[in-house]
CSV table of C-alpha atoms in Angstrom, one decimal:
chain,number,residue,atom,x,y,z
M,1,UNK,CA,75.2,-73.8,-61.1
M,2,UNK,CA,76.0,-75.5,-64.4
M,3,UNK,CA,79.4,-76.6,-63.2
M,4,UNK,CA,77.9,-78.1,-60.0
M,5,UNK,CA,75.2,-79.8,-62.0
M,6,UNK,CA,77.9,-81.5,-63.9
M,7,UNK,CA,80.1,-82.2,-60.9
M,8,UNK,CA,77.3,-84.0,-59.0
M,9,UNK,CA,75.4,-85.4,-62.0
M,10,UNK,CA,76.1,-89.0,-61.2
M,11,UNK,CA,74.7,-88.7,-57.6
M,12,UNK,CA,71.8,-86.4,-58.5
M,13,UNK,CA,70.7,-89.0,-61.0
M,14,UNK,CA,70.3,-91.6,-58.2
M,15,UNK,CA,66.7,-92.6,-57.5
M,16,UNK,CA,65.5,-90.8,-54.4
M,17,UNK,CA,68.5,-88.4,-54.4
M,18,UNK,CA,68.0,-85.5,-56.8
M,19,UNK,CA,68.7,-81.8,-56.5
M,20,UNK,CA,67.1,-81.6,-53.1
M,21,UNK,CA,69.7,-83.9,-51.6
M,22,UNK,CA,72.5,-82.1,-53.3
M,23,UNK,CA,71.2,-78.8,-51.8
M,24,UNK,CA,71.0,-80.3,-48.4
M,25,UNK,CA,74.7,-81.5,-48.7
M,26,UNK,CA,75.7,-77.9,-49.7
M,27,UNK,CA,73.9,-76.4,-46.8
M,28,UNK,CA,75.3,-79.0,-44.3
M,29,UNK,CA,78.0,-78.2,-41.7
M,30,UNK,CA,80.0,-81.3,-40.6
M,31,UNK,CA,82.6,-81.5,-37.8
M,32,UNK,CA,85.2,-84.2,-38.3
M,33,UNK,CA,87.2,-85.3,-35.3
M,34,UNK,CA,90.5,-86.6,-36.3
M,35,UNK,CA,92.3,-86.3,-39.7
M,36,UNK,CA,94.0,-89.7,-39.3
M,37,UNK,CA,93.2,-93.0,-40.9
M,38,UNK,CA,89.4,-92.6,-40.7
M,39,UNK,CA,89.5,-88.9,-41.4
M,40,UNK,CA,91.6,-89.5,-44.5
M,41,UNK,CA,88.7,-91.6,-45.9
M,42,UNK,CA,85.9,-89.4,-44.6
M,43,UNK,CA,87.0,-85.9,-45.4
M,44,UNK,CA,87.7,-86.2,-49.2
M,45,UNK,CA,84.5,-88.2,-49.6
M,46,UNK,CA,82.4,-85.5,-48.0
M,47,UNK,CA,84.2,-82.7,-49.9
M,48,UNK,CA,83.8,-84.5,-53.2
M,49,UNK,CA,80.1,-85.3,-52.5
M,50,UNK,CA,79.4,-81.6,-52.0
M,51,UNK,CA,79.2,-81.0,-48.2
M,52,UNK,CA,79.3,-77.2,-47.9
M,53,UNK,CA,81.2,-76.8,-44.7
M,54,UNK,CA,83.7,-79.2,-43.2
M,55,UNK,CA,85.3,-78.4,-39.8
M,56,UNK,CA,88.4,-80.4,-38.9
M,57,UNK,CA,89.7,-80.8,-35.4
M,58,UNK,CA,93.1,-82.6,-34.8
M,59,UNK,CA,96.0,-81.6,-32.7
M,60,UNK,CA,98.5,-84.1,-34.2
M,61,UNK,CA,101.2,-83.7,-36.9
M,62,UNK,CA,101.8,-85.9,-39.8
M,63,UNK,CA,104.4,-88.7,-39.3
M,64,UNK,CA,106.0,-91.0,-41.9
M,65,UNK,CA,104.4,-94.0,-40.2
M,66,UNK,CA,100.9,-92.4,-40.9
M,67,UNK,CA,101.2,-92.3,-44.6
M,68,UNK,CA,100.3,-96.0,-45.3
M,69,UNK,CA,96.8,-95.4,-44.2
M,70,UNK,CA,96.3,-91.6,-43.9
M,71,UNK,CA,96.1,-91.0,-47.7
M,72,UNK,CA,94.9,-87.4,-47.2
M,73,UNK,CA,98.5,-86.5,-46.3
M,74,UNK,CA,101.6,-86.9,-48.5
M,75,UNK,CA,105.3,-87.0,-48.0
M,76,UNK,CA,105.5,-83.2,-48.2
M,77,UNK,CA,103.1,-83.0,-45.3
M,78,UNK,CA,105.3,-84.9,-42.8
M,79,UNK,CA,105.8,-82.6,-39.8
M,80,UNK,CA,102.8,-80.4,-40.7
M,81,UNK,CA,99.6,-80.2,-38.6
M,82,UNK,CA,97.1,-82.9,-39.8
M,83,UNK,CA,94.2,-80.5,-39.7
M,84,UNK,CA,95.9,-78.1,-42.1
M,85,UNK,CA,97.1,-80.8,-44.4
M,86,UNK,CA,93.6,-82.2,-44.6
M,87,UNK,CA,92.2,-78.7,-45.3
M,88,UNK,CA,94.6,-78.3,-48.2
M,89,UNK,CA,93.4,-81.6,-49.6
M,90,UNK,CA,89.8,-80.4,-49.5
M,91,UNK,CA,90.8,-77.2,-51.3
M,92,UNK,CA,92.4,-79.4,-54.0
M,93,UNK,CA,89.1,-81.3,-54.5
M,94,UNK,CA,86.8,-78.3,-54.4
M,95,UNK,CA,87.9,-74.8,-53.3
M,96,UNK,CA,84.2,-73.8,-52.8
M,97,UNK,CA,83.9,-76.0,-49.8
M,98,UNK,CA,84.3,-73.9,-46.6
M,99,UNK,CA,86.9,-75.5,-44.3
M,100,UNK,CA,87.3,-74.8,-40.6
M,101,UNK,CA,90.7,-75.8,-39.2
M,102,UNK,CA,91.2,-76.4,-35.4
M,103,UNK,CA,94.8,-77.5,-34.6
M,104,UNK,CA,93.8,-78.4,-31.1
M,105,UNK,CA,92.6,-81.5,-29.2
M,106,UNK,CA,88.8,-81.9,-28.7
M,107,UNK,CA,88.3,-81.3,-25.0
M,108,UNK,CA,85.5,-80.8,-22.6
M,109,UNK,CA,86.3,-77.1,-22.7
M,110,UNK,CA,85.9,-76.6,-26.5
M,111,UNK,CA,83.6,-79.5,-27.5
M,112,UNK,CA,80.1,-78.0,-26.9
M,113,UNK,CA,80.9,-74.8,-28.8
M,114,UNK,CA,82.3,-76.7,-31.8
M,115,UNK,CA,79.3,-79.1,-31.8
M,116,UNK,CA,76.8,-76.3,-31.5
M,117,UNK,CA,78.0,-74.8,-34.7
M,118,UNK,CA,77.5,-77.9,-36.9
M,119,UNK,CA,74.7,-80.2,-38.1
M,120,UNK,CA,76.5,-83.5,-37.7
M,121,UNK,CA,79.7,-84.8,-36.1
M,122,UNK,CA,82.0,-87.6,-37.3
M,123,UNK,CA,84.3,-89.2,-34.8
M,124,UNK,CA,87.4,-90.8,-36.2
M,125,UNK,CA,89.5,-90.2,-33.1
M,126,UNK,CA,92.1,-92.6,-31.8
M,127,UNK,CA,91.4,-92.8,-28.1
M,128,UNK,CA,88.6,-93.6,-25.7
M,129,UNK,CA,88.6,-90.2,-23.8
M,130,UNK,CA,87.7,-88.4,-27.1
M,131,UNK,CA,85.1,-91.1,-28.0
M,132,UNK,CA,83.2,-90.7,-24.8
M,133,UNK,CA,83.5,-86.9,-25.0
M,134,UNK,CA,82.2,-86.9,-28.5
M,135,UNK,CA,79.3,-89.1,-27.5
M,136,UNK,CA,78.3,-87.0,-24.6
M,137,UNK,CA,78.7,-83.7,-26.4
M,138,UNK,CA,76.5,-85.0,-29.2
M,139,UNK,CA,73.9,-86.1,-26.7
M,140,UNK,CA,73.9,-82.8,-24.9
M,141,UNK,CA,73.7,-80.7,-28.1
M,142,UNK,CA,71.2,-83.1,-29.8
M,143,UNK,CA,73.4,-83.6,-32.8
M,144,UNK,CA,73.8,-86.9,-34.7
M,145,UNK,CA,77.2,-88.5,-34.2
M,146,UNK,CA,78.7,-91.0,-36.7
M,147,UNK,CA,81.4,-93.0,-35.0
M,148,UNK,CA,83.9,-95.5,-36.3
M,149,UNK,CA,86.9,-97.3,-35.0
M,150,UNK,CA,89.6,-99.7,-36.2
M,151,UNK,CA,92.0,-102.2,-34.8
M,152,UNK,CA,94.3,-104.5,-36.7
M,153,UNK,CA,92.2,-106.2,-39.3
M,154,UNK,CA,88.8,-105.1,-38.1
M,155,UNK,CA,86.6,-102.1,-37.8
M,156,UNK,CA,83.2,-101.1,-36.4
M,157,UNK,CA,80.9,-98.1,-37.1
M,158,UNK,CA,77.6,-96.8,-36.0
M,159,UNK,CA,75.4,-93.7,-35.4
M,160,UNK,CA,74.6,-92.3,-32.0
M,161,UNK,CA,71.7,-89.8,-32.1
M,162,UNK,CA,70.3,-89.3,-28.6
M,163,UNK,CA,66.7,-88.4,-29.7
M,164,UNK,CA,66.4,-91.4,-32.0
M,165,UNK,CA,68.1,-94.3,-30.4
M,166,UNK,CA,70.9,-95.7,-28.3
M,167,UNK,CA,74.4,-94.2,-28.0
M,168,UNK,CA,78.0,-95.3,-27.8
M,169,UNK,CA,77.6,-95.6,-24.0
M,170,UNK,CA,74.8,-98.0,-24.5
M,171,UNK,CA,77.2,-100.3,-26.2
M,172,UNK,CA,80.2,-99.6,-24.0
M,173,UNK,CA,79.0,-98.2,-20.7
M,174,UNK,CA,82.5,-97.9,-19.2
M,175,UNK,CA,85.8,-97.4,-20.8
M,176,UNK,CA,88.2,-100.3,-20.9
M,177,UNK,CA,91.0,-100.4,-18.3
M,178,UNK,CA,93.9,-98.2,-19.6
M,179,UNK,CA,96.2,-100.2,-21.8
M,180,UNK,CA,93.9,-103.1,-22.2
M,181,UNK,CA,92.9,-102.2,-25.8
M,182,UNK,CA,95.5,-102.0,-28.5
M,183,UNK,CA,96.1,-98.7,-30.3
M,184,UNK,CA,97.1,-98.6,-34.0
M,185,UNK,CA,100.7,-97.8,-32.7
M,186,UNK,CA,100.8,-100.9,-30.5
M,187,UNK,CA,98.7,-103.4,-32.4
M,188,UNK,CA,99.0,-102.3,-36.0
M,189,UNK,CA,96.2,-101.7,-38.5
M,190,UNK,CA,95.6,-102.8,-42.1
M,191,UNK,CA,95.4,-99.5,-44.0
M,192,UNK,CA,92.4,-100.5,-46.1
M,193,UNK,CA,90.3,-101.2,-43.0
M,194,UNK,CA,90.5,-97.4,-42.4
M,195,UNK,CA,89.3,-96.9,-46.0
M,196,UNK,CA,86.4,-99.3,-45.6
M,197,UNK,CA,85.2,-98.0,-42.2
M,198,UNK,CA,85.7,-94.4,-43.2
M,199,UNK,CA,83.6,-94.9,-46.3
M,200,UNK,CA,80.8,-96.4,-44.2
M,201,UNK,CA,81.0,-93.3,-41.9
M,202,UNK,CA,80.9,-90.9,-44.8
M,203,UNK,CA,78.0,-92.9,-46.2
M,204,UNK,CA,76.1,-92.6,-43.0
M,205,UNK,CA,76.8,-88.8,-42.8
M,206,UNK,CA,75.4,-88.4,-46.4
M,207,UNK,CA,72.4,-90.5,-45.6
M,208,UNK,CA,71.5,-88.5,-42.4
M,209,UNK,CA,72.1,-85.1,-44.2
M,210,UNK,CA,70.0,-86.0,-47.2
M,211,UNK,CA,67.4,-88.2,-45.4
M,212,UNK,CA,67.9,-91.2,-47.7
M,213,UNK,CA,67.9,-94.8,-46.4
M,214,UNK,CA,68.1,-96.0,-42.8
M,215,UNK,CA,70.9,-94.8,-40.7
M,216,UNK,CA,72.9,-97.2,-38.5
M,217,UNK,CA,71.0,-96.2,-35.4
M,218,UNK,CA,70.8,-99.0,-32.8
M,219,UNK,CA,73.0,-101.2,-35.0
M,220,UNK,CA,76.8,-101.5,-35.2
M,221,UNK,CA,78.2,-102.8,-38.4
M,222,UNK,CA,81.5,-104.7,-38.1
M,223,UNK,CA,84.0,-105.5,-40.8
M,224,UNK,CA,86.6,-108.2,-40.7
M,225,UNK,CA,89.2,-107.8,-43.5
M,226,UNK,CA,90.5,-111.4,-43.0
M,227,UNK,CA,87.2,-113.0,-43.9
M,228,UNK,CA,86.0,-110.0,-46.1
M,229,UNK,CA,82.7,-110.2,-44.2
M,230,UNK,CA,80.5,-107.7,-42.6
M,231,UNK,CA,78.4,-108.6,-39.5
M,232,UNK,CA,75.8,-106.5,-37.8
M,233,UNK,CA,74.8,-106.3,-34.2
M,234,UNK,CA,71.5,-104.7,-33.1
M,235,UNK,CA,71.4,-103.1,-29.7
M,236,UNK,CA,69.1,-100.9,-27.5
M,237,UNK,CA,69.3,-98.5,-24.7
M,238,UNK,CA,71.0,-99.5,-21.5
M,239,UNK,CA,68.2,-99.4,-18.9
M,240,UNK,CA,70.8,-98.7,-16.2
M,241,UNK,CA,72.5,-95.9,-18.1
M,242,UNK,CA,72.6,-92.5,-16.4
M,243,UNK,CA,71.3,-89.5,-18.4
M,244,UNK,CA,74.0,-87.4,-19.9
M,245,UNK,CA,73.5,-83.8,-18.9
M,246,UNK,CA,77.1,-82.4,-18.5
M,247,UNK,CA,80.6,-83.1,-19.7
M,248,UNK,CA,83.0,-84.7,-17.3
M,249,UNK,CA,86.8,-85.1,-17.1
M,250,UNK,CA,87.3,-87.8,-19.8
M,251,UNK,CA,91.0,-88.4,-19.2
M,252,UNK,CA,90.1,-89.2,-15.6
M,253,UNK,CA,87.1,-91.2,-16.6
M,254,UNK,CA,89.2,-93.3,-19.0
M,255,UNK,CA,92.1,-93.5,-16.5
M,256,UNK,CA,94.5,-91.8,-18.9
M,257,UNK,CA,95.1,-88.6,-16.9
M,258,UNK,CA,98.6,-88.3,-15.6
M,259,UNK,CA,98.7,-89.1,-11.9
M,260,UNK,CA,101.3,-89.1,-9.2
M,261,UNK,CA,102.7,-92.5,-8.2
M,262,UNK,CA,102.3,-92.1,-4.4
M,263,UNK,CA,99.5,-90.9,-2.1
M,264,UNK,CA,100.0,-89.9,1.5
M,265,UNK,CA,97.9,-91.3,4.3
M,266,UNK,CA,96.3,-87.9,4.8
M,267,UNK,CA,95.3,-87.7,1.1
M,268,UNK,CA,94.0,-91.2,1.1
M,269,UNK,CA,91.9,-90.6,4.2
M,270,UNK,CA,90.3,-87.5,2.7
M,271,UNK,CA,89.6,-89.2,-0.6
M,272,UNK,CA,88.0,-92.1,1.2
M,273,UNK,CA,86.0,-89.8,3.3
M,274,UNK,CA,84.8,-88.0,0.2
M,275,UNK,CA,83.5,-91.3,-1.1
M,276,UNK,CA,86.0,-91.8,-3.9
M,277,UNK,CA,85.7,-95.2,-5.7
M,278,UNK,CA,89.1,-96.6,-4.7
M,279,UNK,CA,90.2,-100.2,-4.7
M,280,UNK,CA,92.5,-100.7,-1.7
M,281,UNK,CA,95.0,-103.4,-2.7
M,282,UNK,CA,96.9,-104.9,0.2
M,283,UNK,CA,100.0,-106.8,-1.0
M,284,UNK,CA,101.1,-108.0,2.4
M,285,UNK,CA,100.8,-111.6,3.7
M,286,UNK,CA,97.7,-113.0,5.3
M,287,UNK,CA,99.3,-113.0,8.8
M,288,UNK,CA,100.0,-109.3,8.5
M,289,UNK,CA,96.4,-108.6,7.4
M,290,UNK,CA,95.2,-110.5,10.4
M,291,UNK,CA,97.0,-108.0,12.6
M,292,UNK,CA,95.6,-104.9,11.0
M,293,UNK,CA,94.2,-103.8,7.6
M,294,UNK,CA,92.3,-101.0,6.0
M,295,UNK,CA,88.6,-101.7,5.8
M,296,UNK,CA,87.4,-103.1,2.4
M,297,UNK,CA,90.9,-104.0,1.3
M,298,UNK,CA,91.6,-106.7,-1.3
M,299,UNK,CA,94.4,-108.9,-0.1
M,300,UNK,CA,96.8,-110.2,-2.8
M,301,UNK,CA,100.3,-110.9,-1.5
M,302,UNK,CA,103.0,-109.5,-3.7
M,303,UNK,CA,104.2,-113.0,-4.7
M,304,UNK,CA,100.7,-113.8,-6.2
M,305,UNK,CA,100.1,-110.4,-7.8
M,306,UNK,CA,101.2,-111.3,-11.3
M,307,UNK,CA,98.9,-114.3,-11.6
M,308,UNK,CA,95.9,-112.6,-9.9
M,309,UNK,CA,96.1,-109.3,-11.8
M,310,UNK,CA,93.3,-110.4,-14.1
M,311,UNK,CA,90.9,-110.3,-11.2
M,312,UNK,CA,91.6,-106.5,-10.8
M,313,UNK,CA,89.2,-105.6,-13.6
M,314,UNK,CA,87.7,-102.6,-12.0
M,315,UNK,CA,87.8,-99.1,-13.6
M,316,UNK,CA,88.2,-97.7,-10.1
M,317,UNK,CA,91.5,-96.2,-9.1
M,318,UNK,CA,93.8,-98.5,-7.2
M,319,UNK,CA,95.8,-97.6,-4.1
M,320,UNK,CA,98.3,-100.3,-3.2
M,321,UNK,CA,99.7,-100.6,0.3
M,322,UNK,CA,101.9,-102.8,2.4
M,323,UNK,CA,103.6,-102.5,5.8
M,324,UNK,CA,106.0,-99.6,5.1
M,325,UNK,CA,105.8,-98.8,1.4
M,326,UNK,CA,108.5,-101.0,-0.2
M,327,UNK,CA,106.5,-103.9,-1.4
M,328,UNK,CA,103.7,-101.6,-2.6
M,329,UNK,CA,106.3,-99.7,-4.7
M,330,UNK,CA,107.2,-103.0,-6.5
M,331,UNK,CA,103.5,-103.9,-6.9
M,332,UNK,CA,102.9,-100.5,-8.5
M,333,UNK,CA,105.5,-101.3,-11.1
M,334,UNK,CA,103.7,-104.6,-11.9
M,335,UNK,CA,100.3,-102.9,-12.1
M,336,UNK,CA,101.6,-100.1,-14.3
M,337,UNK,CA,103.2,-102.7,-16.7
M,338,UNK,CA,99.7,-104.2,-16.9
M,339,UNK,CA,98.0,-101.1,-17.9
M,340,UNK,CA,96.9,-99.7,-14.5
M,341,UNK,CA,98.4,-96.3,-15.4
M,342,UNK,CA,96.6,-94.4,-12.6
M,343,UNK,CA,97.5,-96.8,-9.8
M,344,UNK,CA,99.2,-95.3,-6.7
M,345,UNK,CA,100.8,-96.7,-3.7
M,346,UNK,CA,100.5,-95.5,-0.1
M,347,UNK,CA,103.5,-93.6,1.2
M,348,UNK,CA,104.7,-95.2,4.5
M,349,UNK,CA,102.3,-98.0,4.2
M,350,UNK,CA,99.8,-99.1,6.9
M,351,UNK,CA,102.3,-98.2,9.6
M,352,UNK,CA,102.0,-94.5,8.6
M,353,UNK,CA,98.2,-94.9,8.7
M,354,UNK,CA,98.3,-96.2,12.2
M,355,UNK,CA,100.6,-93.4,13.4
M,356,UNK,CA,98.9,-90.5,11.7
M,357,UNK,CA,95.3,-91.4,11.0
M,358,UNK,CA,94.1,-94.2,13.2
M,359,UNK,CA,96.0,-94.4,16.5
M,360,UNK,CA,93.8,-97.4,17.6
M,361,UNK,CA,95.1,-99.5,14.8
M,362,UNK,CA,97.6,-102.2,15.9
M,363,UNK,CA,101.1,-101.7,14.9
M,364,UNK,CA,103.7,-104.4,14.3
D,1,UNK,CA,67.7,-125.8,-16.8
D,2,UNK,CA,68.4,-122.7,-18.9
D,3,UNK,CA,67.6,-122.7,-22.5
D,4,UNK,CA,70.2,-122.7,-25.2
D,5,UNK,CA,71.9,-119.4,-25.9
D,6,UNK,CA,73.4,-118.4,-29.2
D,7,UNK,CA,76.7,-116.6,-28.5
D,8,UNK,CA,78.1,-114.5,-31.3
D,9,UNK,CA,81.8,-113.4,-31.1
D,10,UNK,CA,83.1,-110.2,-32.8
D,11,UNK,CA,86.6,-109.2,-33.7
D,12,UNK,CA,89.2,-110.4,-31.1
D,13,UNK,CA,86.5,-112.4,-29.4
D,14,UNK,CA,86.0,-114.5,-32.6
D,15,UNK,CA,89.8,-114.9,-32.8
D,16,UNK,CA,90.0,-116.1,-29.2
D,17,UNK,CA,87.1,-118.5,-29.7
D,18,UNK,CA,88.2,-119.7,-33.1
D,19,UNK,CA,84.7,-119.3,-34.4
D,20,UNK,CA,82.1,-116.5,-35.0
D,21,UNK,CA,79.3,-118.1,-33.1
D,22,UNK,CA,78.2,-121.1,-31.2
D,23,UNK,CA,75.2,-122.4,-29.2
D,24,UNK,CA,75.7,-123.2,-25.5
D,25,UNK,CA,73.3,-125.0,-23.2
D,26,UNK,CA,72.8,-124.7,-19.5
D,27,UNK,CA,74.4,-121.4,-18.9
D,28,UNK,CA,71.9,-119.4,-16.8
D,29,UNK,CA,73.7,-116.1,-16.2
D,30,UNK,CA,76.2,-113.7,-17.6
D,31,UNK,CA,78.7,-114.5,-14.9
D,32,UNK,CA,78.5,-118.2,-15.7
D,33,UNK,CA,78.9,-117.5,-19.4
D,34,UNK,CA,82.0,-115.5,-18.5
D,35,UNK,CA,83.4,-118.4,-16.6
D,36,UNK,CA,82.6,-120.9,-19.4
D,37,UNK,CA,84.3,-118.7,-21.9
D,38,UNK,CA,87.4,-118.2,-19.8
D,39,UNK,CA,87.6,-122.0,-19.1
D,40,UNK,CA,87.3,-122.8,-22.8
D,41,UNK,CA,89.3,-120.1,-24.5
D,42,UNK,CA,91.9,-119.1,-21.8
D,43,UNK,CA,94.0,-116.0,-21.8
D,44,UNK,CA,93.1,-114.7,-25.2
D,45,UNK,CA,89.4,-114.6,-24.2
D,46,UNK,CA,90.3,-113.1,-20.8
D,47,UNK,CA,91.9,-110.2,-22.5
D,48,UNK,CA,88.8,-109.6,-24.6
D,49,UNK,CA,86.5,-109.9,-21.7
D,50,UNK,CA,88.5,-107.4,-19.7
D,51,UNK,CA,87.2,-104.6,-21.9
D,52,UNK,CA,84.5,-106.1,-24.1
D,53,UNK,CA,80.7,-105.9,-23.7
D,54,UNK,CA,78.2,-108.7,-23.3
D,55,UNK,CA,75.0,-107.7,-25.0
D,56,UNK,CA,72.2,-109.9,-23.9
D,57,UNK,CA,69.5,-109.8,-26.6
D,58,UNK,CA,70.9,-106.5,-27.6
D,59,UNK,CA,71.1,-104.9,-24.2
D,60,UNK,CA,74.4,-104.3,-22.5
D,61,UNK,CA,75.0,-106.2,-19.3
D,62,UNK,CA,76.6,-104.6,-16.3
D,63,UNK,CA,75.7,-107.3,-13.9
D,64,UNK,CA,77.1,-110.9,-13.8
D,65,UNK,CA,73.9,-112.2,-12.1
D,66,UNK,CA,71.8,-111.2,-15.1
D,67,UNK,CA,69.9,-114.1,-16.7
D,68,UNK,CA,70.8,-114.8,-20.3
D,69,UNK,CA,68.3,-114.6,-23.1
D,70,UNK,CA,68.4,-116.3,-26.5
D,71,UNK,CA,71.3,-114.3,-27.9
D,72,UNK,CA,74.5,-112.9,-26.4
D,73,UNK,CA,77.0,-110.8,-28.5
D,74,UNK,CA,80.5,-110.4,-27.3
D,75,UNK,CA,81.9,-107.2,-28.7
D,76,UNK,CA,85.3,-105.6,-27.9
D,77,UNK,CA,85.7,-101.8,-28.2
D,78,UNK,CA,88.3,-100.4,-30.6
D,79,UNK,CA,90.3,-97.3,-30.0
D,80,UNK,CA,92.0,-96.7,-33.3
D,81,UNK,CA,91.1,-94.1,-35.9
């Protein structure tokens, strides 16, 4: 007790903090998703401040290109699981902190059990599927979620706590089209932006656990390293948002699940009959569409596709078709290069449809 | 005639617009604001708007026909961690 009184003396001395706050930190169990750039800032801060239990979930291994921003890992950790490397760092700061290590990806199958076992979750993940999963699992379990994200020279952070205010989904109701938002790999990131945003996240966690201050509920704070400025954005619940009562397939939701490139006419017919949200993209010419087309198709002739691709901003899955399947295969390439990773094209084109599904359809 | 609306740009939206905020007049709906921003700021803004949120007086817009209020925030989502 004497040692811990000394260790935490400078924060216990804070007005409004005291021994009670310190005891709350010691009793707290925190789950940290991601031991990358944000986790590198968050995890040591929580361990040093005296959080009693830190559970780390990350399925990645340390790479040399991580070290500029992921300071929790060192050169000797390259090739090692990040979760284990981060746990070692915690032990170095304070071996009395209990650490849980999960060298797995957070998924809809394991999230609720992991969340139910902690008091607070911190999301420093690097992809939208995990971000929406973390938001929904937090809403279902009623646990506060501190989230943060970085890109290039900027970062943003907030708190989603279903019973007290709006959530991540109230800010971003649907995920961006796959490939439309830069990852750290593709766009780069200034390492110190991770430190700044991670520090804000750890601060929010400490505030929520101890009950001091006003958490970032219903507010996002944004940081721009190039101006050195912070700006805040207040937001409320989305009146059209649907209640979250179950987890879904987040890779599918975010359009990042691996999918086959082609779809048969029989598969398309059954998906349409089941009411699947599918954008049918017809890449033939107008005169061909005048002869026959699938109901509800969007006609963009192959030659105009590149310039019109911006109009395809739907999160729905896209099925491309043409007369026999050759032009749609080329269109598929174009779409995939523009981030539509789940787009498919119709095997055999509309000709196969008229032969196998709808014999009344005119052939040409 | 719609009232003036204060448009605040965050992150890549601010880079595309070359400013952090501005006041626009006679833009009645979210859809028309989208068109104005695309016309003014081109492809860079188009990339932001493909994934970013419009928050009208702090409430996210899913509908281009929605009337604007006094403030719109344009916020892109970030993936990185």
